[in-house]
Amino acid sequence: MTEAAGPERLISETEVARAVNDLADRLAPRLSPDAVVVCLLTGGLWFAADLTRALAVRGRPLAFDALWLTAYGDKTRHSGITTVLAGLRRPVLGRQVLIVDDVLESGLSLEAARRLVQAAGASEVLTAVFALKPAPTPGRRPPDDFAWTAPDRFLVGYGMDAAGAHRTLPWIGALPQA
């Protein structure tokens, strides 16, 4: 029996760390001391952890919250419907919010999160993603900032998965193209 090919490595663990630190350098001056970071679960958890630590080192030890949204399930394409599995736990009324996620592809999940945070009364909503993929969705709103320009491939690692597999890799790869 032949084992299936694993992901092709696109960006190393060291390059991931460098990209996160470069992004933190750009974001820190834009963030107010009482801002709240909102991580989109589950994929954004790895990036959010690294980014919030990098921001703390730069004098921005921000409050943290999360939104658990689902739209992909075990599929490789956004379903077109974003469902909230768990909402905000921290009040954001009158506060600046930075929403972070692993990858921007269709932009539908990030836009749903932006609407939820605005409805909760945030004074300003910024968005940042680790990987920005080419824009296949017409009218997709770009994030306010991103760490890495990704190819139009199915990404895994550093929070991104394929039906639950490869999410915990410390680097980012792409699944073999069919």
mmCIF file of C-alpha atoms in Angstrom:
data_model
loop_
_atom_site.group_PDB
_atom_site.id
_atom_site.type_symbol
_atom_site.label_atom_id
_atom_site.label_comp_id
_atom_site.label_asym_id
_atom_site.label_seq_id
_atom_site.Cartn_x
_atom_site.Cartn_y
_atom_site.Cartn_z
ATOM 1 C CA MET A 1 0.000 0.000 0.000
ATOM 2 C CA THR A 2 1.310 3.459 -0.915
ATOM 3 C CA GLU A 3 0.935 6.293 1.549
ATOM 4 C CA ALA A 4 -0.737 9.453 0.199
ATOM 5 C CA ALA A 5 1.528 12.412 -0.428
ATOM 6 C CA GLY A 6 1.625 14.915 2.410
ATOM 7 C CA PRO A 7 1.317 18.666 2.099
ATOM 8 C CA GLU A 8 3.889 20.603 0.110
ATOM 9 C CA ARG A 9 5.654 23.052 2.440
ATOM 10 C CA LEU A 10 5.085 26.669 1.334
ATOM 11 C CA ILE A 11 6.298 28.708 4.315
ATOM 12 C CA SER A 12 8.468 27.497 7.197
ATOM 13 C CA GLU A 13 7.867 27.916 10.918
ATOM 14 C CA THR A 14 10.604 30.581 10.984
ATOM 15 C CA GLU A 15 8.980 32.465 8.090
ATOM 16 C CA VAL A 16 5.586 32.267 9.831
ATOM 17 C CA ALA A 17 7.098 33.830 12.973
ATOM 18 C CA ARG A 18 8.789 36.575 10.956
ATOM 19 C CA ALA A 19 5.544 37.411 9.146
ATOM 20 C CA VAL A 20 3.610 37.577 12.447
ATOM 21 C CA ASN A 21 6.228 39.888 13.975
ATOM 22 C CA ASP A 22 6.229 42.165 10.922
ATOM 23 C CA LEU A 23 2.432 42.385 11.132
ATOM 24 C CA ALA A 24 2.590 43.160 14.875
ATOM 25 C CA ASP A 25 5.022 46.008 14.099
ATOM 26 C CA ARG A 26 2.461 47.499 11.702
ATOM 27 C CA LEU A 27 -0.593 46.926 13.916
ATOM 28 C CA ALA A 28 0.705 47.989 17.353
ATOM 29 C CA PRO A 29 0.685 51.751 16.629
ATOM 30 C CA ARG A 30 -2.891 51.530 15.273
ATOM 31 C CA LEU A 31 -4.357 49.795 18.345
ATOM 32 C CA SER A 32 -5.708 51.585 21.382
ATOM 33 C CA PRO A 33 -4.631 50.331 24.822
ATOM 34 C CA ASP A 34 -8.177 49.116 25.595
ATOM 35 C CA ALA A 35 -8.736 47.326 22.258
ATOM 36 C CA VAL A 36 -10.113 43.792 22.183
ATOM 37 C CA VAL A 37 -8.724 41.080 19.930
ATOM 38 C CA VAL A 38 -11.451 38.744 18.650
ATOM 39 C CA CYS A 39 -10.187 35.449 17.279
ATOM 40 C CA LEU A 40 -12.254 33.495 14.769
ATOM 41 C CA LEU A 41 -12.281 29.884 15.893
ATOM 42 C CA THR A 42 -11.032 27.369 15.248
ATOM 43 C CA GLY A 43 -8.505 28.142 12.537
ATOM 44 C CA GLY A 44 -7.486 31.566 13.810
ATOM 45 C CA LEU A 45 -6.389 30.292 17.223
ATOM 46 C CA TRP A 46 -2.737 29.630 16.334
ATOM 47 C CA PHE A 47 -2.312 32.982 14.600
ATOM 48 C CA ALA A 48 -4.197 34.873 17.336
ATOM 49 C CA ALA A 49 -1.992 33.379 20.058
ATOM 50 C CA ASP A 50 1.218 34.351 18.276
ATOM 51 C CA LEU A 51 -0.037 37.786 17.230
ATOM 52 C CA THR A 52 -1.353 38.757 20.678
ATOM 53 C CA ARG A 53 1.957 37.767 22.294
ATOM 54 C CA ALA A 54 3.847 39.792 19.669
ATOM 55 C CA LEU A 55 1.570 42.778 20.311
ATOM 56 C CA ALA A 56 2.099 42.483 24.090
ATOM 57 C CA VAL A 57 5.870 42.643 23.568
ATOM 58 C CA ARG A 58 5.243 45.882 21.644
ATOM 59 C CA GLY A 59 3.319 47.447 24.540
ATOM 60 C CA ARG A 60 -0.190 46.322 23.534
ATOM 61 C CA PRO A 61 -1.315 43.616 26.003
ATOM 62 C CA LEU A 62 -4.885 43.538 24.699
ATOM 63 C CA ALA A 63 -8.055 41.913 26.005
ATOM 64 C CA PHE A 64 -8.982 38.686 24.187
ATOM 65 C CA ASP A 65 -12.249 37.129 23.056
ATOM 66 C CA ALA A 66 -13.362 34.703 20.380
ATOM 67 C CA LEU A 67 -16.188 34.030 17.985
ATOM 68 C CA TRP A 68 -16.818 30.482 16.879
ATOM 69 C CA LEU A 69 -18.252 30.529 13.399
ATOM 70 C CA THR A 70 -18.757 27.657 10.994
ATOM 71 C CA ALA A 71 -19.208 27.685 7.246
ATOM 72 C CA TYR A 72 -16.887 25.003 5.900
ATOM 73 C CA GLY A 73 -17.452 21.951 8.098
ATOM 74 C CA ASP A 74 -15.295 19.243 6.534
ATOM 75 C CA LYS A 75 -15.684 20.685 3.051
ATOM 76 C CA THR A 76 -13.115 22.668 1.060
ATOM 77 C CA ARG A 77 -15.462 25.473 -0.020
ATOM 78 C CA HIS A 78 -17.462 27.986 2.004
ATOM 79 C CA SER A 79 -21.094 26.865 2.190
ATOM 80 C CA GLY A 80 -22.338 30.428 1.721
ATOM 81 C CA ILE A 81 -23.955 30.328 5.162
ATOM 82 C CA THR A 82 -22.049 31.356 8.276
ATOM 83 C CA THR A 83 -23.436 29.976 11.527
ATOM 84 C CA VAL A 84 -22.482 31.336 14.964
ATOM 85 C CA LEU A 85 -21.666 28.457 17.310
ATOM 86 C CA ALA A 86 -20.437 30.692 20.157
ATOM 87 C CA GLY A 87 -20.634 34.461 20.389
ATOM 88 C CA LEU A 88 -18.666 37.163 22.159
ATOM 89 C CA ARG A 89 -18.205 36.896 25.922
ATOM 90 C CA ARG A 90 -16.452 40.235 26.503
ATOM 91 C CA PRO A 91 -18.240 43.583 26.097
ATOM 92 C CA VAL A 92 -16.942 45.560 23.119
ATOM 93 C CA LEU A 93 -19.313 48.531 23.360
ATOM 94 C CA GLY A 94 -17.342 51.699 22.592
ATOM 95 C CA ARG A 95 -14.064 49.802 22.146
ATOM 96 C CA GLN A 96 -11.785 49.225 19.195
ATOM 97 C CA VAL A 97 -11.821 45.577 18.053
ATOM 98 C CA LEU A 98 -9.245 43.693 16.005
ATOM 99 C CA ILE A 99 -10.729 40.554 14.418
ATOM 100 C CA VAL A 100 -8.089 37.965 13.505
ATOM 101 C CA ASP A 101 -8.387 34.841 11.369
ATOM 102 C CA ASP A 102 -6.089 32.358 9.698
ATOM 103 C CA VAL A 103 -6.941 32.913 6.026
ATOM 104 C CA LEU A 104 -9.099 35.159 3.879
ATOM 105 C CA GLU A 105 -10.529 33.295 0.937
ATOM 106 C CA SER A 106 -14.182 34.086 0.235
ATOM 107 C CA GLY A 107 -14.302 36.756 2.954
ATOM 108 C CA LEU A 108 -17.778 35.649 4.049
ATOM 109 C CA SER A 109 -16.809 34.528 7.569
ATOM 110 C CA LEU A 110 -14.742 37.638 8.243
ATOM 111 C CA GLU A 111 -17.579 39.839 7.008
ATOM 112 C CA ALA A 112 -20.088 37.994 9.246
ATOM 113 C CA ALA A 113 -17.754 38.534 12.212
ATOM 114 C CA ARG A 114 -17.370 42.213 11.350
ATOM 115 C CA ARG A 115 -21.176 42.641 11.324
ATOM 116 C CA LEU A 116 -21.529 40.842 14.690
ATOM 117 C CA VAL A 117 -18.860 42.994 16.339
ATOM 118 C CA GLN A 118 -20.321 46.209 14.898
ATOM 119 C CA ALA A 119 -23.787 45.179 16.149
ATOM 120 C CA ALA A 120 -22.249 44.672 19.613
ATOM 121 C CA GLY A 121 -21.277 48.353 19.587
ATOM 122 C CA ALA A 122 -17.566 48.411 18.772
ATOM 123 C CA SER A 123 -16.320 51.929 18.086
ATOM 124 C CA GLU A 124 -13.981 50.677 15.338
ATOM 125 C CA VAL A 125 -13.438 47.275 13.747
ATOM 126 C CA LEU A 126 -10.111 46.307 12.204
ATOM 127 C CA THR A 127 -9.376 42.956 10.585
ATOM 128 C CA ALA A 128 -6.161 41.004 10.108
ATOM 129 C CA VAL A 129 -5.536 37.587 8.641
ATOM 130 C CA PHE A 130 -2.392 35.551 8.391
ATOM 131 C CA ALA A 131 -2.846 34.360 4.796
ATOM 132 C CA LEU A 132 -4.476 36.470 2.104
ATOM 133 C CA LYS A 133 -5.464 34.379 -0.905
ATOM 134 C CA PRO A 134 -6.271 35.793 -4.360
ATOM 135 C CA ALA A 135 -9.782 37.261 -4.439
ATOM 136 C CA PRO A 136 -12.112 34.717 -6.100
ATOM 137 C CA THR A 137 -15.258 36.280 -4.613
ATOM 138 C CA PRO A 138 -16.482 39.446 -6.355
ATOM 139 C CA GLY A 139 -16.928 42.304 -3.908
ATOM 140 C CA ARG A 140 -14.872 40.615 -1.169
ATOM 141 C CA ARG A 141 -13.719 43.232 1.340
ATOM 142 C CA PRO A 142 -9.968 43.043 1.935
ATOM 143 C CA PRO A 143 -8.648 42.787 5.486
ATOM 144 C CA ASP A 144 -7.120 45.877 7.025
ATOM 145 C CA ASP A 145 -3.807 44.022 7.138
ATOM 146 C CA PHE A 146 -2.335 40.570 6.579
ATOM 147 C CA ALA A 147 0.900 38.718 7.231
ATOM 148 C CA TRP A 148 1.446 36.664 4.078
ATOM 149 C CA THR A 149 0.246 36.617 0.466
ATOM 150 C CA ALA A 150 -0.825 33.036 -0.181
ATOM 151 C CA PRO A 151 -1.164 31.198 -3.468
ATOM 152 C CA ASP A 152 -4.547 30.008 -4.707
ATOM 153 C CA ARG A 153 -4.063 26.523 -3.259
ATOM 154 C CA PHE A 154 -5.777 24.531 -0.506
ATOM 155 C CA LEU A 155 -3.707 25.529 2.553
ATOM 156 C CA VAL A 156 -3.086 23.460 5.667
ATOM 157 C CA GLY A 157 -1.076 23.956 8.838
ATOM 158 C CA TYR A 158 -0.859 26.825 11.320
ATOM 159 C CA GLY A 159 -4.580 26.480 12.071
ATOM 160 C CA MET A 160 -5.783 25.607 8.572
ATOM 161 C CA ASP A 161 -7.032 22.075 8.019
ATOM 162 C CA ALA A 162 -8.412 19.547 5.587
ATOM 163 C CA ALA A 163 -11.342 17.847 7.356
ATOM 164 C CA GLY A 164 -9.485 18.151 10.680
ATOM 165 C CA ALA A 165 -6.080 16.999 9.406
ATOM 166 C CA HIS A 166 -2.827 19.032 9.379
ATOM 167 C CA ARG A 167 -4.182 21.923 11.521
ATOM 168 C CA THR A 168 -1.415 21.608 14.120
ATOM 169 C CA LEU A 169 1.546 21.840 11.739
ATOM 170 C CA PRO A 170 3.783 24.777 12.769
ATOM 171 C CA TRP A 171 4.340 25.654 9.096
ATOM 172 C CA ILE A 172 1.968 26.194 6.168
ATOM 173 C CA GLY A 173 1.640 23.819 3.287
ATOM 174 C CA ALA A 174 -0.646 23.076 0.399
ATOM 175 C CA LEU A 175 -2.340 19.820 -0.433
ATOM 176 C CA PRO A 176 -1.287 18.220 -3.714
ATOM 177 C CA GLN A 177 -3.323 19.516 -6.617
ATOM 178 C CA ALA A 178 -5.585 17.000 -8.289
#
